[in-house]
Each structure stands twice: as C-alpha cells, then as structure tokens.
Coordinates of C-alpha atoms in Angstrom, one line a residue:
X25 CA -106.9 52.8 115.9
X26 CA -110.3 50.6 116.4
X27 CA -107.8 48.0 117.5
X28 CA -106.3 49.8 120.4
X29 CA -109.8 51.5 121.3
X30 CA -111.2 48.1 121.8
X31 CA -108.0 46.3 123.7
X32 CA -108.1 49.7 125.8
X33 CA -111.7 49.5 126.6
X34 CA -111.4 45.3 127.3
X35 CA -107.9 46.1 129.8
X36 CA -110.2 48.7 131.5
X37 CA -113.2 46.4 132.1
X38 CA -110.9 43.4 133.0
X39 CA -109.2 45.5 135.7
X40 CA -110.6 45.4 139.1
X41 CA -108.6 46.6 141.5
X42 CA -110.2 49.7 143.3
X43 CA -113.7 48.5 142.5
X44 CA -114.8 47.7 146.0
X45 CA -114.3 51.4 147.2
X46 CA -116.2 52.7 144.0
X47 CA -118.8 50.7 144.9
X48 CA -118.3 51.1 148.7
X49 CA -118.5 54.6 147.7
X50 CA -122.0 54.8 145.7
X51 CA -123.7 52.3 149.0
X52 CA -122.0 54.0 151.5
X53 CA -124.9 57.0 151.9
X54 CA -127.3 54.4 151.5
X55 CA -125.9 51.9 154.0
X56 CA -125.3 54.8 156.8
X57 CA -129.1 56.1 156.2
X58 CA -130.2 52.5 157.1
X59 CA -127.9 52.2 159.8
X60 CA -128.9 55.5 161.6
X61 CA -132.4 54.7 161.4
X62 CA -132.1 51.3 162.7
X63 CA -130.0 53.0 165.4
X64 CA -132.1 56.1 166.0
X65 CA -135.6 53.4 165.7
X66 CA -133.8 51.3 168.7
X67 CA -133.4 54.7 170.8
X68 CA -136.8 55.6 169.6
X69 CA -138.1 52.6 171.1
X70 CA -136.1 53.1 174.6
X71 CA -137.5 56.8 174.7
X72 CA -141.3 54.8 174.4
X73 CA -140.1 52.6 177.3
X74 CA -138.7 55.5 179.2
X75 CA -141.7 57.8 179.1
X76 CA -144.2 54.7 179.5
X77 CA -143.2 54.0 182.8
X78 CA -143.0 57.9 183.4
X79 CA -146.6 57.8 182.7
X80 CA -147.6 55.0 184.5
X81 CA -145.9 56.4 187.8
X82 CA -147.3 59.7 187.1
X83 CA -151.1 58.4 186.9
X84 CA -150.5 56.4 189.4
X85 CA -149.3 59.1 191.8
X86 CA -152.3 61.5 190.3
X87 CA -155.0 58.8 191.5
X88 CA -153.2 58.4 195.0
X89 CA -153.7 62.4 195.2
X90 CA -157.1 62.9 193.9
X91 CA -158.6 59.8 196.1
X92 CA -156.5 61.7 199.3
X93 CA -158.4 65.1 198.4
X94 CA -161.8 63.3 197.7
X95 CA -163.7 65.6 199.8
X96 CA -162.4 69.0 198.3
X97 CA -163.4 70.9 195.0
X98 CA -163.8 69.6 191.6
X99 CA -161.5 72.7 191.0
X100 CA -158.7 71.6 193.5
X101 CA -159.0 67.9 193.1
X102 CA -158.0 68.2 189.5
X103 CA -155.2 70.9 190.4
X104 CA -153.4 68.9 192.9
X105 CA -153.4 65.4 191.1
X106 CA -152.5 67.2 188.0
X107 CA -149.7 68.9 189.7
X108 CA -148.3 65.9 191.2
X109 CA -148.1 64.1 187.9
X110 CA -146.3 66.5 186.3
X111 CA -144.1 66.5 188.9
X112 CA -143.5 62.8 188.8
X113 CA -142.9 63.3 184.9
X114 CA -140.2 66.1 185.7
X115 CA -138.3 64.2 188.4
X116 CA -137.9 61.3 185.3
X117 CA -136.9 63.8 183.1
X118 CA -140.2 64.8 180.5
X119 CA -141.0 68.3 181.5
X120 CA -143.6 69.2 178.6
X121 CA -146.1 67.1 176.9
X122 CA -147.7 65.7 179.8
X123 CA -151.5 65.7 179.4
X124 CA -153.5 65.2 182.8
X125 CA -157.5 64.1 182.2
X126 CA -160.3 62.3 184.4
X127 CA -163.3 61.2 182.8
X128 CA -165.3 63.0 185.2
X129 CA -163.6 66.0 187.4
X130 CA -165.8 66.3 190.6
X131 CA -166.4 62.4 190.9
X132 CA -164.0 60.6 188.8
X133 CA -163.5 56.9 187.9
X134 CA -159.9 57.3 185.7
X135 CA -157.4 59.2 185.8
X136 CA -155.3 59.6 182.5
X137 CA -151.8 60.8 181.5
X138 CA -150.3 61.0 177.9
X139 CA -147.4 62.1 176.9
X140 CA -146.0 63.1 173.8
X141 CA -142.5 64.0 173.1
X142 CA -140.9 65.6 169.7
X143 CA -137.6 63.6 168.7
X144 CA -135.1 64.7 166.4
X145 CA -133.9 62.5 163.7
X146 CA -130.4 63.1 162.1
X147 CA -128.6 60.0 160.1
X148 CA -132.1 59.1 158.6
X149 CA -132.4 62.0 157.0
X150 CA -129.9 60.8 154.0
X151 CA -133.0 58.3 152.9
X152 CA -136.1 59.9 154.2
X153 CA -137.6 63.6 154.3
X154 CA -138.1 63.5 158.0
X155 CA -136.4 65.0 160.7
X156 CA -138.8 64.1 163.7
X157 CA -140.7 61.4 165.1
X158 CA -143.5 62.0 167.6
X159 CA -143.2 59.4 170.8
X160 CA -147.0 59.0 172.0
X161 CA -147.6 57.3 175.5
X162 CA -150.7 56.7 177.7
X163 CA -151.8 55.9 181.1
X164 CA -155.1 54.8 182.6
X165 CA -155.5 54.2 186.4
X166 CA -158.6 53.6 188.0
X167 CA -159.3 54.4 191.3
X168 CA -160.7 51.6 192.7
X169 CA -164.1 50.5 193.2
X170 CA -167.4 52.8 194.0
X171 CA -169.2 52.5 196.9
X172 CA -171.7 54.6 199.0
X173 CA -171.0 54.0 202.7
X174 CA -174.6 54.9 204.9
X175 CA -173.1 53.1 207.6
X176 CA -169.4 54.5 208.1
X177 CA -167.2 54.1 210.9
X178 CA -164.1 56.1 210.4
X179 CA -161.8 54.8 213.3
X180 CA -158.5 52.6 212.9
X181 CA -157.9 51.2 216.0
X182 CA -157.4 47.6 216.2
X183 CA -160.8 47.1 218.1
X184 CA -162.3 50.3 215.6
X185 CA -164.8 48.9 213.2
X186 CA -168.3 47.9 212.2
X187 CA -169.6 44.8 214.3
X188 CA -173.7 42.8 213.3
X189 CA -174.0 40.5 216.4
X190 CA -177.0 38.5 214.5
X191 CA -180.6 38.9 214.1
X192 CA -180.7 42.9 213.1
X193 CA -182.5 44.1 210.2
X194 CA -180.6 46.0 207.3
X195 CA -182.4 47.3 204.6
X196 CA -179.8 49.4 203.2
X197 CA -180.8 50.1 199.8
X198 CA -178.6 52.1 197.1
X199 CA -175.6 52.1 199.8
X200 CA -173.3 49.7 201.9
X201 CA -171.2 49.8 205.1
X202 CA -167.6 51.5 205.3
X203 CA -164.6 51.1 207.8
X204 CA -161.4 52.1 208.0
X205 CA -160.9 49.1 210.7
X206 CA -163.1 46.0 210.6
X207 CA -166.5 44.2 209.7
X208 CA -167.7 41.1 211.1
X209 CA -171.0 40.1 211.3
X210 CA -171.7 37.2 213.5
X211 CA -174.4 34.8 212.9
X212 CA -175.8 36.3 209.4
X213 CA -174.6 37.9 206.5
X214 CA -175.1 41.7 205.4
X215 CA -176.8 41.7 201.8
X216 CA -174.9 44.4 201.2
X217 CA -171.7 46.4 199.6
X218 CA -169.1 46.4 202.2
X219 CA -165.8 48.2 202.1
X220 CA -163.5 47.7 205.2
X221 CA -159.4 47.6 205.6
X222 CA -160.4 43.8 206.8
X223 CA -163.2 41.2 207.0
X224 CA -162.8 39.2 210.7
X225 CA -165.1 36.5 208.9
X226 CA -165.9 34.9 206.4
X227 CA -168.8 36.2 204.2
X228 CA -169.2 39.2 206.4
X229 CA -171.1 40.6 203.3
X230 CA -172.6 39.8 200.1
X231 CA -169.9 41.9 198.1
X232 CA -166.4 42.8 199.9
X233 CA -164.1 45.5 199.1
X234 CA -160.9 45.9 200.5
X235 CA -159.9 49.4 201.5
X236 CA -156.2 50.7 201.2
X237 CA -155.2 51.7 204.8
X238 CA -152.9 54.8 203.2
X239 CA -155.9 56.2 201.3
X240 CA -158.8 56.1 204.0
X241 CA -162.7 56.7 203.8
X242 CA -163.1 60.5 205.3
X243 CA -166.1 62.1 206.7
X244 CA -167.9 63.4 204.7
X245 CA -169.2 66.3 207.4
X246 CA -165.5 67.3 208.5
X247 CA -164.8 70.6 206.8
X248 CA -169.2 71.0 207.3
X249 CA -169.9 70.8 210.7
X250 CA -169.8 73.8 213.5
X251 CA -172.0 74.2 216.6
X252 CA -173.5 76.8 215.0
X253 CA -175.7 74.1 213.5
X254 CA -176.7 72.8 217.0
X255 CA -180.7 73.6 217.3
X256 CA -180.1 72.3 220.5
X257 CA -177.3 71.3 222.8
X258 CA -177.1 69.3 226.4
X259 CA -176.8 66.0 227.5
X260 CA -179.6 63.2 226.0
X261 CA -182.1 63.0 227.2
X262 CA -182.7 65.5 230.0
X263 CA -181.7 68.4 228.2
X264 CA -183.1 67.6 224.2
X265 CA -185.8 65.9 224.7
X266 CA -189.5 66.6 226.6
X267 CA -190.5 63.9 228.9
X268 CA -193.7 63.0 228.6
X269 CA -195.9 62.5 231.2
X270 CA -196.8 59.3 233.4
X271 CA -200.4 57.4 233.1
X272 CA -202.0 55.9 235.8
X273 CA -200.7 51.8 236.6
X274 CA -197.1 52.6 234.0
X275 CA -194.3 53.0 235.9
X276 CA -193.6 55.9 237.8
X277 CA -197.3 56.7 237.1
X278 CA -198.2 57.0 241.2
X279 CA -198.5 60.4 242.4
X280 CA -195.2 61.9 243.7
X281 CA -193.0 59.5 241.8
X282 CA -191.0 60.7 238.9
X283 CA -192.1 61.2 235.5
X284 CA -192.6 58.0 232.3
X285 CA -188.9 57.6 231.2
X286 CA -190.1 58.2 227.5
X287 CA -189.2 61.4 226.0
X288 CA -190.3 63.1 223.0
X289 CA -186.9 64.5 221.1
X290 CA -186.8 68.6 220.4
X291 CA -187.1 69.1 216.5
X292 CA -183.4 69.5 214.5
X293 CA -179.7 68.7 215.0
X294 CA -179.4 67.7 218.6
X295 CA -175.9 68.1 219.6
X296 CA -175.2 65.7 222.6
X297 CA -172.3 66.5 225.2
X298 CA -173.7 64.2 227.6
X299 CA -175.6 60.7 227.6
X300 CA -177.7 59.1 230.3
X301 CA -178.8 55.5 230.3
X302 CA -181.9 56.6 232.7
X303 CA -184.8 56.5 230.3
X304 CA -187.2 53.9 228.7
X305 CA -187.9 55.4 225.4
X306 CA -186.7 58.0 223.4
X307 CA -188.0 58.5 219.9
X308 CA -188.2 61.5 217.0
X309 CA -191.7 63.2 216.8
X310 CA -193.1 61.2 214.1
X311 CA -195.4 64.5 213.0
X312 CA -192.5 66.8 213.1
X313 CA -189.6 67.5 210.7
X314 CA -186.7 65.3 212.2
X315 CA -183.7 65.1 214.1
X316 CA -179.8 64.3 214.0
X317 CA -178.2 63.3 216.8
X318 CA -174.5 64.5 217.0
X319 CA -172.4 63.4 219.5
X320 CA -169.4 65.5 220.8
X321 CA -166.1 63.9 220.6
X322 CA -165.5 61.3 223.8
X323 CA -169.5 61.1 224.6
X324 CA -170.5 57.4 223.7
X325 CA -174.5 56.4 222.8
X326 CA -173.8 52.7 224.6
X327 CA -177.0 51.4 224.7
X328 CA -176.5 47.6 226.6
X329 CA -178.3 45.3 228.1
X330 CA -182.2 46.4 229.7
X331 CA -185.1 46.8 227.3
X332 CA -184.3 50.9 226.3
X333 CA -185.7 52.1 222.8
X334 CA -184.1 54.4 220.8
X335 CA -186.0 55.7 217.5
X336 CA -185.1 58.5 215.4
X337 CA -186.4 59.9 212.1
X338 CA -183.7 61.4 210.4
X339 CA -184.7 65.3 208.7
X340 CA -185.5 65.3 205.2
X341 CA -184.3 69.2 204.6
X342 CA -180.9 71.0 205.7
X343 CA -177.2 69.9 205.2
X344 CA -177.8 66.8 207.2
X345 CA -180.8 65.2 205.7
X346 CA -181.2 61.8 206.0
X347 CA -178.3 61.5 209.0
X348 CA -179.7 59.9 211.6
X349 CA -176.2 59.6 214.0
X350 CA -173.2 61.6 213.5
X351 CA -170.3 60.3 216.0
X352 CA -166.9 60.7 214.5
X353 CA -165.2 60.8 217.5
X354 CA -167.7 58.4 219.5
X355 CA -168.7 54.8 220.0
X356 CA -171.7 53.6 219.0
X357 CA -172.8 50.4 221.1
X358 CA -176.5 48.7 220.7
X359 CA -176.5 44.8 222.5
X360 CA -178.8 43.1 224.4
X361 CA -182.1 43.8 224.9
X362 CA -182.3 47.5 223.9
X363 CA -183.8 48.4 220.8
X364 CA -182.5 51.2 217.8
X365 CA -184.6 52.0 215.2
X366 CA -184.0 54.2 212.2
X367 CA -186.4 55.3 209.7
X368 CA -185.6 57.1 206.4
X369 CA -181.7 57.0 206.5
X370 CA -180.0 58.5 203.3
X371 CA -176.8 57.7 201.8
X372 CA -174.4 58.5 204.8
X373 CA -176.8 58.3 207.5
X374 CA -174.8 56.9 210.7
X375 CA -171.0 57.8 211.1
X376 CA -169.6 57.2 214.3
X377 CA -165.8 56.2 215.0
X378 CA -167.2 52.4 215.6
X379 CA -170.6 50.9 215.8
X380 CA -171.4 47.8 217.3
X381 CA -175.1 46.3 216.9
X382 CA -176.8 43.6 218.8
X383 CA -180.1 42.0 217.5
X384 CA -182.7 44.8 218.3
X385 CA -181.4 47.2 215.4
X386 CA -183.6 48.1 212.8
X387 CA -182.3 50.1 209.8
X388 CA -184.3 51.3 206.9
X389 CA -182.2 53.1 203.9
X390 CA -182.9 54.9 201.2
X391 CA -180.4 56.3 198.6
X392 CA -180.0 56.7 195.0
X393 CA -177.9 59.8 194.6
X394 CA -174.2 59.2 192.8
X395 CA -173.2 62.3 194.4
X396 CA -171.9 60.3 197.7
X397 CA -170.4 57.1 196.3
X398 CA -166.4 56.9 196.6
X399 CA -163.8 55.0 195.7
X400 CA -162.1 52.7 197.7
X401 CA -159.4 50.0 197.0
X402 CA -155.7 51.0 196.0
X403 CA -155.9 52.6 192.6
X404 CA -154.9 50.3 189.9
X405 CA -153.3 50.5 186.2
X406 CA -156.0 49.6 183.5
X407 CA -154.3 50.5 180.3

C-alpha cells in the first residue's frame, strides 16, 4: 500500500499537463489588477492633460475679463472674470471643481484657477483599497505689468498718441506716460515708465511697455464725470477767467485800448466749450484752491507758435485733485514758443485723446498712491 501511495503521489507530481491554467488561474486577479491600474493611471494622466489646458484657457480668459472691467467694482470685477472661467471650464467639459482666486480683488496682479476632479477607479480595486483618485490642476496668469499713467492719452488713431518734441521738462515722479496709440519723443529721452501700443523711436523712454490693443488703458473719469461738476462753464478765457487789468507802458496799457491779455482763472473745475488763442497769460491763482480744466468733446487747447503762457495749479481736494487737464475727446497741442506749466500734478493728472509737447512744457508730478497703477501688456501664463 506505501508502494502505490508513493508511485501515485510521484505520477501526480510528474504530470503537467493543465498546469499553466492552474497557475494562470492563481495570477490571473493579480495580473488584471496591475493591468487596470496601468490602464486607468494612463487615462488618469490624459484627464491631468485634459483639465490642464482647461485651466490654463480658463485663467487666461478670466485675466482678459478682469483687465477689460478694470475700472468697475472689486465686487464685479471678481464676478465677471470668475464667471467667464467657469464658463470656459464648462464648454471643455469640467463643470464643478473649478476654483477662481486673485491675490488681490480690487487691484489684482494674478489671477488663479484650480481644478480638482474626483475619478473613479474600477480594475484596481482587486490589488488596492481605493476606489478614487483626486486629479489636482492649477493656473496662474499674470496680467501684465503695473504702471500709473499721469500723462494718458486714450485715442487710437494712427496719428493718436503722446508726442515730446525736445527740451521739456518731466518730473514725473511715482507715475509714467500711457497711450493707446504712440510715444515718440524726439531729441531726448523720457526718464520715465512708458506704456504705449507702439514706440515710433528708439529709446522713447527709460522703461517701455507694450500695451495690448484688444485690452486698452480707459479713463479713469468715464463713469465719474457730469456737468454737474462744472464750477464754471464757457469758452477759455473770456468766460473762466478775470482779466486783469493793464499798467501803464504794457501792451494795451494806453487809455481806450483793450485790457492786459493775462487772466487770472475762476477757482474749480472749469469746463471749456470754447477756446481762444487771444490772450498772453493765463495762469491758476496761486493763493487760491485750484483748478481743472476740462475740455468738452471736439474743443482743442492748441497752443502753437507766439510766446502764450499757460499755468495751472491743479486742486488738491475733490474727485479731481491733482488733474490738471481732462480732454478725452480733445487734442492737446503745445509747440513753439508758448509756454505750459503745471504744478502739483497727481497720478492721472493730464488725459486728453492726444498731447503733443514742444519745448516750453514744464511738468512737475507727484504720486505715490497704488490705488491708480494698472496693468498693461497681454496677460501671460506664469505657472
């Protein structure tokens, strides 16, 4: 009986036919848990792809928006970028997860969008415990660089723009020079920030910023502004201005002739719907509180040619402090021999649709308030 036991038992062991599907059988769990989460990793890792691009198109598209609203709310700002990224997410398919943050809400630098999707494992499940893996993806975009524009001219045209013809004096401190057409500056250089769509030379300014045509610098007075504001209103300067009178040997000084041609401005926000070149001097009261000029849409200041002064001291108090000329519709023009000078101009204190300056300009800035720098430049993808 041992005998047969043992040839039994030695026949049983010898045999091995069927032995590949016994042990096919004992791997096979094994082998199809490593296969699902090699396959389920490699659609893991398309998911990541997927939703990476859907957040980068999403921040993208939330910086556009925020930069295009720049001059509304904190609130609403945040609301319609926000809104438009989660749109963007939907229309690619992720339509929860999607996180929407800026580092700072009513002036930001960044805009950020994560998002974080749940996804179900099934194969893997035979060799691990899990039945989910969390898909993490992030966006930064900045939106481009800051600038504070105290010299801003808003038009596009080809000939819109900021022009320097040579020899004027900038001291724009705390602030640069905006346009949504052109800078030059002929015969010097503009220590200064300058933002601009483009530069017609070379070195125009000390630092240069290119602005995105799509996404242009806005005035910062448009939604602000009513002729309510208007202390006075008239043409300049017959009807905002006191002429004062003649002495003896000055021009016009002879009894019977007309009066000095300098005039002494009225105090405020001088609206101007007219201008007349027929004056010698016109000038702020340096005792008094101030004055901004504001020109009506289609009236010019062109000052050209003769030896004409023009000398404002911008208010220090009210919703236009420190704005010494506020043209968005009008041209500024200042060449030859006539003279502008500005005194105590804060950080958006001429805006005009363009400005051209000859050699007798004088501008002295002051500004150190974050509050009015924006970005400028086509937002960009950081991280």
């Amino acid at each position: 009986m041992v005998a047969k036991v043992a040839k039994f038992a030695k026949d049983f062991f010898d045999d091995t036919q069927g032995g590949a599907f016994i042990i096919a059988g004992v791997a096979m769990p094994v082998l199809l848990g490593f296969a699902g989460l090699a396959l389920e990793y490699g659609s893991s890792l398309i998911t990541r792809a997927e939703n990476q691009r859907t957040s980068d198109a999403a921040a993208y598209g939330a910086a556009v928006e925020y930069k295009k609203n720049s001059s509304e709310t904190s609130d609403n700002k945040v609301k319609v970028a926000t809104s438009v990224a989660k749109s963007v997410a939907a229309l690619n398919g992720v339509t929860s997860g999607v996180t929407v943050s800026f580092d700072n809400p009513g002036n930001a630098e960044y805009v950020e969008v994560s998002i974080s999707e749940d996804k179900t494992l099934i194969l893997p499940r035979l060799i691990d415990a899990r039945t989910s893996v969390t898909i993490n993806t992030n966006s930064k975009v900045f939106l481009g660089t800051k600038i504070t524009p105290c010299i801003l001219a808003l038009g596009s045209g080809e000939k819109d723009g900021f022009t320097a013809n040579g020899g004027g004096t900038y001291n724009l401190k705390g602030c640069g020079v905006g346009s949504n057409g052109s800078i030059a500056a002929n015969g010097q250089t503009l220590g200064t920030k300058c933002a601009a769509v483009s530069f017609k030379n070379q070195a125009a300014c000390k630092d240069e910023i290119k602005v995105n045509p799509k996404i242009p610098l806005e005035d910062p007075f448009k939604d602000y502004f009513n002729s309510n504001m208007c202390d006075y209103t008239g043409s300049l300067p017959e009807d905002l201005a006191t002429e004062l009178p003649p002495e003896k040997g000055e021009k016009g000084g002879e009894k019977g002739e007309k009066g000095s041609g300098v005039f002494k401005l009225y105090p405020g926000v001088l609206c101007v719907d007219g201008f007349s070149s027929k004056f010698e001097s016109i000038s702020s009261d340096w005792t008094g509180n101030g004055n901004t000029l504001v020109f009506t849409e289609g009236v010019d200041l062109d000052m050209r040619g003769g030896e004409k002064v023009l000398s404002v001291m911008p208010q220090e108090m009210g919703g236009f402090a420190g704005v010494g000329l506020y043209a968005p519709k009008s041209d500024i023009t200042v060449n030859g021999n006539a003279v502008l000078t500005i005194d105590g101009l804060g950080c958006t204190g001429i805006i005009a649709n363009s400005i051209t300056f000859g050699g007798n300009v004088t501008l002295n800035v002051e500004c150190d308030n974050e509050e009015h720098a924006v970005s400028v430049g086509p937002p960009y993808l950081v991280e």
